[in-house]
């Protein structure tokens, strides 16, 4: 479906048909499954969502980082359609399928590290995280799992236990999985160990290593899991050398280092995997979100000796590596390669950061601008001196104002004061700039 790549607002937003659907939704779907935007999609293509009222919205959310190659990318749709007509499901454990094996080979080749690797598939990011931890525990015969402040790893029991933020992800859902230990993350704008932007990595690293040694014990730690750039936690780019220091410590003590690249991977941060820019080779890497280009699939890729440690039958699931989703994922990887989207993520991302820095000069409320590649965000503050987070209601007004003018954006952050930008890597530069202008106007309106 080819929709003109243009913003077009034809009704108030939400329009009457979206409102009708939302009345039905309220009576049929629990409120716990929240909606950020009260609109209903009719169709989508490239960087545009068309709602049921005919409004065309510039999409800076991409289904939470899922459409790096754009909505309904023709190559992805046709690969999925071809596979749909061949075989939709036999379950990999019953009879294998070609896309599963071919996709495993591709990810083994793409993931960092010049050693033999293996890949297994599941359906969601949370499941990939759960499996990565199961494998690390099995292979090390240790139980401890180290995670970080501001982390998001999903909503299943173990993944939720690893996730940092209580509201809305954990409130009321305990008891949580045991043997999960949380350390501060080197967040340079708000260094949790009292460092400056320059000393944040060093002080957080010293704190983390002391904590792992004194309070957990290296010989009890199966794995450390971290997001090379934190996603839901607020697009936090760790202070340089922090991740490297943690990875080196893991290597020294036989701790499995897991990079959760579910949001940062597949070109979002300018590389196949954001960890590449840290000079770190993870033992295991998790992928999901943009891997399937909209179809649900997640992957765990890791060192062969770790991945093969588990006995036959110890891993898997009914739908993992579904052939339609795997065929779509192969087309996503092809498109990233053939269209040079890693390079494009870096160049367009540099342009985007520049634009955001200009905006920061005009708007006091923008305390920090950060990101890498097309994984960028602005952090909003009530006061640049104290860095007190902007109240969530004002941030929400910005998001709503942008939507009213035809641009879909998302917030993030432990303090709910970050606006993250996740346009497709394929977005036209003019459309990107237009979306940024709408966002800037929304900031001016909501904070003026
Ligand atoms: C979204 C996300 C997850 C969870 O993925 P789901 O598919 O929602 O289960 C895990 N880790 C990171 C870094 C994520 O961004």
Coordinates of C-alpha atoms and ligand atoms in Angstrom, one line a residue:
X1 CA 0.0 0.0 0.0
X2 CA 1.6 3.2 -1.2
X3 CA 0.5 6.3 0.8
X4 CA 1.8 9.7 -0.3
X5 CA 4.6 10.6 2.1
X6 CA 3.0 13.8 3.4
X7 CA 1.4 15.1 6.5
X8 CA -2.3 15.9 6.1
X9 CA -4.7 16.8 8.9
X10 CA -8.3 16.6 7.7
X11 CA -10.2 16.4 11.0
X12 CA -9.6 17.3 14.6
X13 CA -7.4 14.6 16.1
X14 CA -8.7 12.2 17.3
X15 CA -11.3 12.4 14.6
X16 CA -14.9 11.1 14.9
X17 CA -14.2 7.5 13.7
X18 CA -11.2 7.1 16.1
X19 CA -13.5 8.3 18.9
X20 CA -16.2 5.8 17.9
X21 CA -13.6 3.0 18.0
X22 CA -12.3 4.2 21.3
X23 CA -15.7 4.0 22.9
X24 CA -15.9 0.4 21.8
X25 CA -12.3 -0.2 22.9
X26 CA -13.1 1.0 26.4
X27 CA -15.9 -1.6 26.7
X28 CA -13.9 -4.4 25.2
X29 CA -10.2 -4.0 26.2
X30 CA -8.8 -3.6 29.7
X31 CA -7.5 -0.2 30.6
X32 CA -4.2 -1.8 31.8
X33 CA -3.3 -2.2 28.1
X34 CA -2.9 1.5 27.6
X35 CA -3.0 3.6 24.5
X36 CA -0.6 6.6 24.2
X37 CA -2.5 8.1 21.3
X38 CA -6.3 7.9 21.0
X39 CA -6.3 7.2 17.3
X40 CA -6.9 4.1 15.2
X41 CA -4.7 3.2 12.3
X42 CA -6.3 2.4 8.9
X43 CA -3.1 1.8 7.0
X44 CA 0.5 2.8 7.1
X45 CA 3.4 3.0 4.7
X46 CA 7.0 4.4 4.9
X47 CA 7.0 7.1 7.5
X48 CA 3.2 7.8 7.4
X49 CA 0.3 6.4 9.4
X50 CA -3.1 7.1 8.0
X51 CA -5.8 7.0 10.6
X52 CA -9.4 5.9 10.2
X53 CA -10.5 9.5 9.7
X54 CA -8.0 10.0 6.8
X55 CA -5.4 12.0 8.7
X56 CA -1.9 11.3 7.5
X57 CA 0.6 11.5 10.4
X58 CA 4.4 11.6 10.3
X59 CA 5.5 8.7 12.4
X60 CA 8.3 9.4 14.9
X61 CA 7.3 6.3 17.0
X62 CA 7.4 3.5 14.5
X63 CA 5.5 1.1 16.8
X64 CA 8.2 1.6 19.4
X65 CA 11.3 1.2 17.3
X66 CA 9.9 -1.7 15.1
X67 CA 9.9 -0.1 11.7
X68 CA 13.5 0.9 11.0
X69 CA 12.8 0.0 7.3
X70 CA 9.5 1.9 7.3
X71 CA 5.9 0.8 7.5
X72 CA 4.8 -2.0 5.1
X73 CA 8.1 -2.0 3.3
X74 CA 7.3 -3.6 -0.1
X75 CA 10.2 -6.0 0.1
X76 CA 9.2 -7.2 3.6
X77 CA 5.5 -7.5 2.7
X78 CA 6.2 -9.5 -0.4
X79 CA 8.7 -11.8 1.4
X80 CA 6.1 -12.4 4.1
X81 CA 3.3 -13.0 1.5
X82 CA 5.4 -15.5 -0.4
X83 CA 6.0 -17.4 2.8
X84 CA 2.4 -17.2 3.9
X85 CA 1.4 -19.1 0.8
X86 CA 4.1 -21.7 1.3
X87 CA 3.8 -22.6 5.0
X88 CA 2.6 -20.6 8.0
X89 CA 3.6 -22.9 10.8
X90 CA 4.7 -26.4 11.5
X91 CA 6.6 -25.5 14.8
X92 CA 10.3 -25.6 14.4
X93 CA 10.5 -28.5 17.0
X94 CA 8.2 -30.6 14.8
X95 CA 9.6 -30.0 11.3
X96 CA 12.2 -27.2 10.7
X97 CA 11.8 -24.5 8.2
X98 CA 14.3 -22.8 5.8
X99 CA 13.8 -19.1 6.9
X100 CA 14.6 -20.0 10.6
X101 CA 18.0 -21.6 9.7
X102 CA 18.9 -19.0 7.1
X103 CA 18.1 -16.2 9.5
X104 CA 20.2 -17.8 12.2
X105 CA 23.1 -17.9 9.8
X106 CA 22.7 -14.3 8.9
X107 CA 22.5 -13.1 12.6
X108 CA 25.5 -15.2 13.5
X109 CA 27.5 -13.5 10.8
X110 CA 26.2 -10.0 11.7
X111 CA 26.6 -10.1 15.5
X112 CA 30.0 -8.9 16.8
X113 CA 32.8 -11.4 17.4
X114 CA 34.9 -13.6 15.1
X115 CA 33.9 -16.8 16.8
X116 CA 31.3 -19.5 16.1
X117 CA 27.8 -18.5 17.1
X118 CA 24.3 -19.9 17.3
X119 CA 21.0 -18.2 17.2
X120 CA 17.6 -19.3 18.6
X121 CA 14.3 -17.5 18.0
X122 CA 11.3 -16.5 20.1
X123 CA 8.4 -14.2 19.6
X124 CA 8.9 -11.1 21.8
X125 CA 11.7 -9.1 23.3
X126 CA 10.9 -10.3 26.8
X127 CA 11.1 -13.9 25.7
X128 CA 14.5 -13.3 24.1
X129 CA 15.7 -11.8 27.4
X130 CA 14.3 -14.8 29.4
X131 CA 16.1 -17.2 27.1
X132 CA 19.4 -15.4 27.2
X133 CA 19.3 -15.6 31.0
X134 CA 18.3 -19.2 31.0
X135 CA 21.3 -20.0 28.8
X136 CA 23.7 -17.9 30.9
X137 CA 22.6 -19.6 34.1
X138 CA 22.8 -23.1 32.6
X139 CA 26.2 -22.5 31.0
X140 CA 27.8 -20.9 34.1
X141 CA 25.9 -23.0 36.8
X142 CA 25.4 -19.7 38.6
X143 CA 22.2 -17.9 39.4
X144 CA 22.9 -14.2 40.0
X145 CA 21.7 -11.7 37.3
X146 CA 23.0 -8.1 37.3
X147 CA 20.9 -5.4 35.8
X148 CA 20.9 -1.6 35.9
X149 CA 19.0 1.5 37.0
X150 CA 16.7 2.8 34.2
X151 CA 16.8 -0.7 32.5
X152 CA 13.9 -2.0 30.5
X153 CA 14.0 -5.7 29.5
X154 CA 10.3 -6.5 29.1
X155 CA 7.2 -7.5 31.1
X156 CA 7.2 -11.2 31.8
X157 CA 8.2 -12.2 35.3
X158 CA 11.9 -12.4 35.0
X159 CA 12.1 -9.6 32.4
X160 CA 9.9 -7.4 34.6
X161 CA 12.1 -8.2 37.6
X162 CA 15.1 -6.9 35.5
X163 CA 13.2 -3.8 34.5
X164 CA 13.9 -0.9 36.8
X165 CA 10.8 1.4 36.8
X166 CA 8.0 0.4 39.2
X167 CA 5.3 2.5 37.6
X168 CA 3.7 1.3 35.4
X169 CA 5.7 -1.8 34.7
X170 CA 6.0 -3.5 38.1
X171 CA 3.4 -1.9 40.4
X172 CA 1.3 -4.6 42.0
X173 CA 2.8 -7.5 40.1
X174 CA 5.2 -8.9 42.7
X175 CA 6.7 -11.0 44.1
X176 CA 9.5 -10.6 41.6
X177 CA 12.0 -13.2 40.4
X178 CA 14.9 -13.7 42.9
X179 CA 18.6 -13.3 42.3
X180 CA 18.3 -10.0 40.5
X181 CA 20.8 -7.3 41.5
X182 CA 20.6 -3.7 40.3
X183 CA 23.5 -1.4 39.9
X184 CA 23.7 2.3 39.0
X185 CA 24.1 3.1 35.3
X186 CA 26.6 5.7 34.0
X187 CA 24.0 8.3 33.0
X188 CA 26.3 11.3 32.4
X189 CA 23.5 14.0 32.6
X190 CA 22.6 12.8 36.1
X191 CA 25.6 10.8 37.3
X192 CA 24.2 8.6 40.1
X193 CA 27.5 8.2 41.9
X194 CA 28.1 11.9 42.2
X195 CA 30.5 12.2 39.2
X196 CA 30.6 14.9 36.6
X197 CA 29.9 14.2 32.9
X198 CA 33.7 13.6 32.6
X199 CA 34.1 11.3 35.7
X200 CA 30.7 9.5 35.5
X201 CA 32.0 6.3 33.8
X202 CA 34.9 6.0 36.2
X203 CA 32.9 6.5 39.4
X204 CA 30.0 4.3 38.3
X205 CA 32.3 1.6 37.2
X206 CA 34.2 1.6 40.5
X207 CA 30.8 1.5 42.4
X208 CA 29.5 -1.4 40.2
X209 CA 32.6 -3.5 40.6
X210 CA 32.8 -3.0 44.3
X211 CA 29.1 -3.9 44.6
X212 CA 29.5 -7.1 42.5
X213 CA 32.6 -8.1 44.5
X214 CA 31.3 -7.3 48.0
X215 CA 27.6 -7.9 47.9
X216 CA 27.0 -10.6 45.2
X217 CA 30.4 -12.3 44.7
X218 CA 31.7 -12.8 41.2
X219 CA 31.4 -16.6 41.5
X220 CA 27.7 -16.2 42.0
X221 CA 27.0 -14.0 38.9
X222 CA 25.7 -15.8 35.8
X223 CA 25.4 -12.7 33.7
X224 CA 25.3 -9.0 33.4
X225 CA 22.6 -7.7 31.1
X226 CA 22.6 -4.1 29.8
X227 CA 21.2 -2.0 27.0
X228 CA 24.2 -0.4 25.1
X229 CA 21.9 2.7 24.8
X230 CA 19.0 2.5 27.2
X231 CA 15.6 2.7 25.5
X232 CA 12.5 3.1 27.8
X233 CA 14.8 4.5 30.5
X234 CA 15.3 7.6 28.4
X235 CA 17.7 7.0 25.5
X236 CA 20.6 7.2 27.9
X237 CA 23.9 6.9 26.2
X238 CA 26.3 5.6 28.8
X239 CA 29.4 7.6 29.6
X240 CA 32.3 6.4 27.3
X241 CA 34.2 3.4 28.7
X242 CA 31.6 2.4 31.2
X243 CA 30.2 -0.5 29.1
X244 CA 33.8 -1.5 28.2
X245 CA 34.8 -1.6 31.9
X246 CA 31.8 -3.8 32.8
X247 CA 32.4 -6.1 29.9
X248 CA 36.1 -6.5 30.8
X249 CA 35.2 -7.3 34.4
X250 CA 32.7 -9.9 33.1
X251 CA 35.4 -11.5 30.9
X252 CA 37.8 -11.6 33.8
X253 CA 35.4 -13.4 36.1
X254 CA 33.6 -15.8 33.7
X255 CA 30.4 -13.7 33.8
X256 CA 28.3 -13.8 30.6
X257 CA 27.9 -10.3 29.2
X258 CA 24.5 -9.9 27.5
X259 CA 23.8 -6.9 25.3
X260 CA 20.1 -6.2 25.0
X261 CA 19.8 -4.7 21.6
X262 CA 16.1 -5.1 21.2
X263 CA 15.6 -1.3 20.8
X264 CA 19.1 -0.1 19.8
X265 CA 19.9 -2.8 17.2
X266 CA 19.2 -3.2 13.5
X267 CA 20.7 0.1 12.5
X268 CA 18.7 2.3 14.9
X269 CA 21.9 3.6 16.5
X270 CA 23.9 3.6 13.2
X271 CA 25.3 0.0 13.4
X272 CA 23.8 -3.4 13.3
X273 CA 24.3 -3.4 17.0
X274 CA 25.0 -0.3 19.2
X275 CA 27.5 -2.2 21.2
X276 CA 29.9 -2.1 18.3
X277 CA 30.6 1.6 19.1
X278 CA 31.7 0.6 22.6
X279 CA 34.5 -1.7 21.3
X280 CA 32.9 -4.5 23.2
X281 CA 32.1 -8.0 21.9
X282 CA 29.1 -9.4 23.9
X283 CA 28.8 -13.1 24.7
X284 CA 25.1 -13.0 23.9
X285 CA 23.0 -10.4 22.1
X286 CA 19.3 -10.1 22.0
X287 CA 17.3 -8.7 19.1
X288 CA 13.6 -8.1 18.4
X289 CA 11.6 -5.0 17.5
X290 CA 13.0 -3.9 14.1
X291 CA 14.3 -7.4 13.3
X292 CA 10.9 -8.5 12.0
X293 CA 9.9 -5.2 10.3
X294 CA 6.5 -5.4 12.1
X295 CA 6.1 -9.2 12.4
X296 CA 6.7 -10.6 15.8
X297 CA 10.1 -12.3 16.1
X298 CA 13.0 -12.1 18.6
X299 CA 16.4 -13.6 18.6
X300 CA 19.2 -14.7 21.0
X301 CA 22.6 -14.8 19.3
X302 CA 25.6 -15.9 21.2
X303 CA 28.9 -17.8 21.5
X304 CA 28.4 -21.4 20.3
X305 CA 29.7 -23.0 23.5
X306 CA 27.2 -21.0 25.6
X307 CA 24.3 -21.5 23.3
X308 CA 25.0 -25.2 22.9
X309 CA 25.5 -25.8 26.6
X310 CA 21.7 -26.5 27.1
X311 CA 20.5 -30.0 26.6
X312 CA 18.3 -30.9 23.6
X313 CA 14.7 -29.8 24.3
X314 CA 15.7 -27.3 27.0
X315 CA 14.9 -24.2 24.8
X316 CA 12.2 -23.2 22.5
X317 CA 8.4 -22.6 22.1
X318 CA 5.5 -23.2 19.8
X319 CA 5.9 -20.1 17.6
X320 CA 9.6 -19.2 17.9
X321 CA 11.1 -18.5 14.5
X322 CA 7.7 -18.6 12.8
X323 CA 8.5 -19.0 9.1
X324 CA 6.5 -15.9 8.0
X325 CA 8.2 -13.7 10.6
X326 CA 11.6 -15.2 9.8
X327 CA 11.1 -14.6 6.1
X328 CA 10.1 -11.0 6.8
X329 CA 13.2 -10.6 9.0
X330 CA 15.5 -11.9 6.2
X331 CA 13.9 -9.2 3.9
X332 CA 14.6 -6.6 6.6
X333 CA 18.3 -7.5 6.8
X334 CA 18.5 -7.4 3.0
X335 CA 16.9 -4.0 2.9
X336 CA 19.2 -2.5 5.5
X337 CA 22.1 -3.8 3.4
X338 CA 20.9 -2.9 0.0
X339 CA 19.7 0.6 0.9
X340 CA 22.8 1.4 3.0
X341 CA 20.6 2.1 6.0
X342 CA 23.4 1.8 8.6
X343 CA 25.2 4.7 6.9
X344 CA 22.0 6.6 6.5
X345 CA 21.2 6.2 10.2
X346 CA 24.6 7.8 11.0
X347 CA 24.3 10.7 8.5
X348 CA 20.6 11.5 9.0
X349 CA 21.1 11.0 12.8
X350 CA 23.9 13.6 12.8
X351 CA 21.6 16.0 11.0
X352 CA 18.8 15.3 13.5
X353 CA 21.1 15.8 16.5
X354 CA 22.2 19.1 15.0
X355 CA 18.6 20.2 14.6
X356 CA 17.8 19.2 18.2
X357 CA 20.8 21.2 19.5
X358 CA 19.5 24.2 17.6
X359 CA 16.1 23.7 19.3
X360 CA 17.9 23.5 22.6
X361 CA 19.3 26.9 22.1
X362 CA 15.8 28.3 21.6
X363 CA 14.0 26.4 24.4
X364 CA 15.1 26.5 28.0
X365 CA 13.1 23.4 28.7
X366 CA 15.4 21.2 26.7
X367 CA 18.0 20.3 29.3
X368 CA 19.9 17.6 27.4
X369 CA 20.1 16.4 23.8
X370 CA 21.6 13.0 23.2
X371 CA 21.7 9.9 21.0
X372 CA 23.6 8.1 18.4
X373 CA 22.5 7.4 14.8
X374 CA 18.8 7.7 14.6
X375 CA 18.3 6.9 18.3
X376 CA 18.0 10.4 19.6
X377 CA 16.1 12.2 22.3
X378 CA 15.6 15.4 24.2
X379 CA 15.4 15.5 28.0
X380 CA 13.0 18.2 29.4
X381 CA 13.7 20.0 32.6
X382 CA 11.9 22.6 34.7
X383 CA 15.2 24.3 35.5
X384 CA 18.5 23.8 33.6
X385 CA 20.5 24.6 36.7
X386 CA 19.0 22.1 39.1
X387 CA 18.0 19.7 36.2
X388 CA 14.7 19.1 38.0
X389 CA 12.6 17.0 35.5
X390 CA 9.8 18.8 33.7
X391 CA 6.5 17.7 35.1
X392 CA 5.0 14.8 33.2
X393 CA 1.7 16.7 32.4
X394 CA 3.6 19.4 30.4
X395 CA 5.5 16.7 28.5
X396 CA 2.3 15.0 27.7
X397 CA 0.8 18.3 26.4
X398 CA 3.8 18.5 24.0
X399 CA 3.1 15.0 22.8
X400 CA -0.6 15.8 22.4
X401 CA 0.0 19.1 20.7
X402 CA 2.4 17.4 18.2
X403 CA -0.3 14.7 17.5
X404 CA -3.0 17.4 16.9
X405 CA -0.7 18.7 14.2
X406 CA 0.0 15.4 12.6
X407 CA 3.2 14.1 14.2
X408 CA 3.4 10.9 16.4
X409 CA 6.0 11.1 19.1
X410 CA 6.7 9.1 22.3
X411 CA 8.0 9.9 25.7
X412 CA 10.4 7.8 27.7
X413 CA 12.5 8.1 30.8
X414 CA 12.4 7.1 34.4
X415 CA 11.1 10.6 35.2
X416 CA 8.8 10.6 32.2
X417 CA 10.5 13.7 30.9
X418 CA 12.2 12.5 27.7
X419 CA 10.9 12.8 24.2
X420 CA 12.5 10.1 22.0
X421 CA 12.5 10.2 18.2
X422 CA 12.2 7.0 16.3
X423 CA 11.5 7.8 12.7
X424 CA 12.1 5.1 10.1
X425 CA 15.7 5.1 8.9
X426 CA 14.2 5.4 5.4
X427 CA 12.4 8.7 6.1
X428 CA 12.8 11.5 3.6
X429 CA 14.9 14.3 5.1
X430 CA 12.3 16.9 4.2
X431 CA 9.6 15.0 6.1
X432 CA 11.9 14.6 9.0
X433 CA 12.5 18.3 9.2
X434 CA 8.8 19.0 8.9
X435 CA 8.1 16.7 11.8
X436 CA 10.8 18.5 13.9
X437 CA 9.2 21.8 13.1
X438 CA 5.8 20.5 14.4
X439 CA 7.5 19.2 17.5
X440 CA 9.3 22.5 18.2
X441 CA 6.0 24.4 17.8
X442 CA 4.4 21.9 20.2
X443 CA 7.1 22.6 22.7
X444 CA 6.6 26.3 22.3
X445 CA 2.8 26.0 22.7
X446 CA 2.9 23.7 25.7
X447 CA 5.6 25.5 27.6
X448 CA 5.0 29.1 26.5
Ligands
LIG1 C1 11.0 -3.4 24.1 C2 12.1 -4.0 24.8 C3 12.1 -5.2 25.4 C4 10.8 -6.1 25.4 O1 10.4 -6.4 24.2 P1 8.9 -7.0 24.0 O2 8.8 -7.4 22.6 O3 8.0 -5.8 24.3 O4 8.7 -8.1 25.0 C5 13.2 -5.7 26.0 N1 14.4 -5.0 26.0 C6 14.5 -3.8 25.4 C7 15.7 -3.0 25.4 C8 13.3 -3.2 24.8 O5 13.4 -2.0 24.3

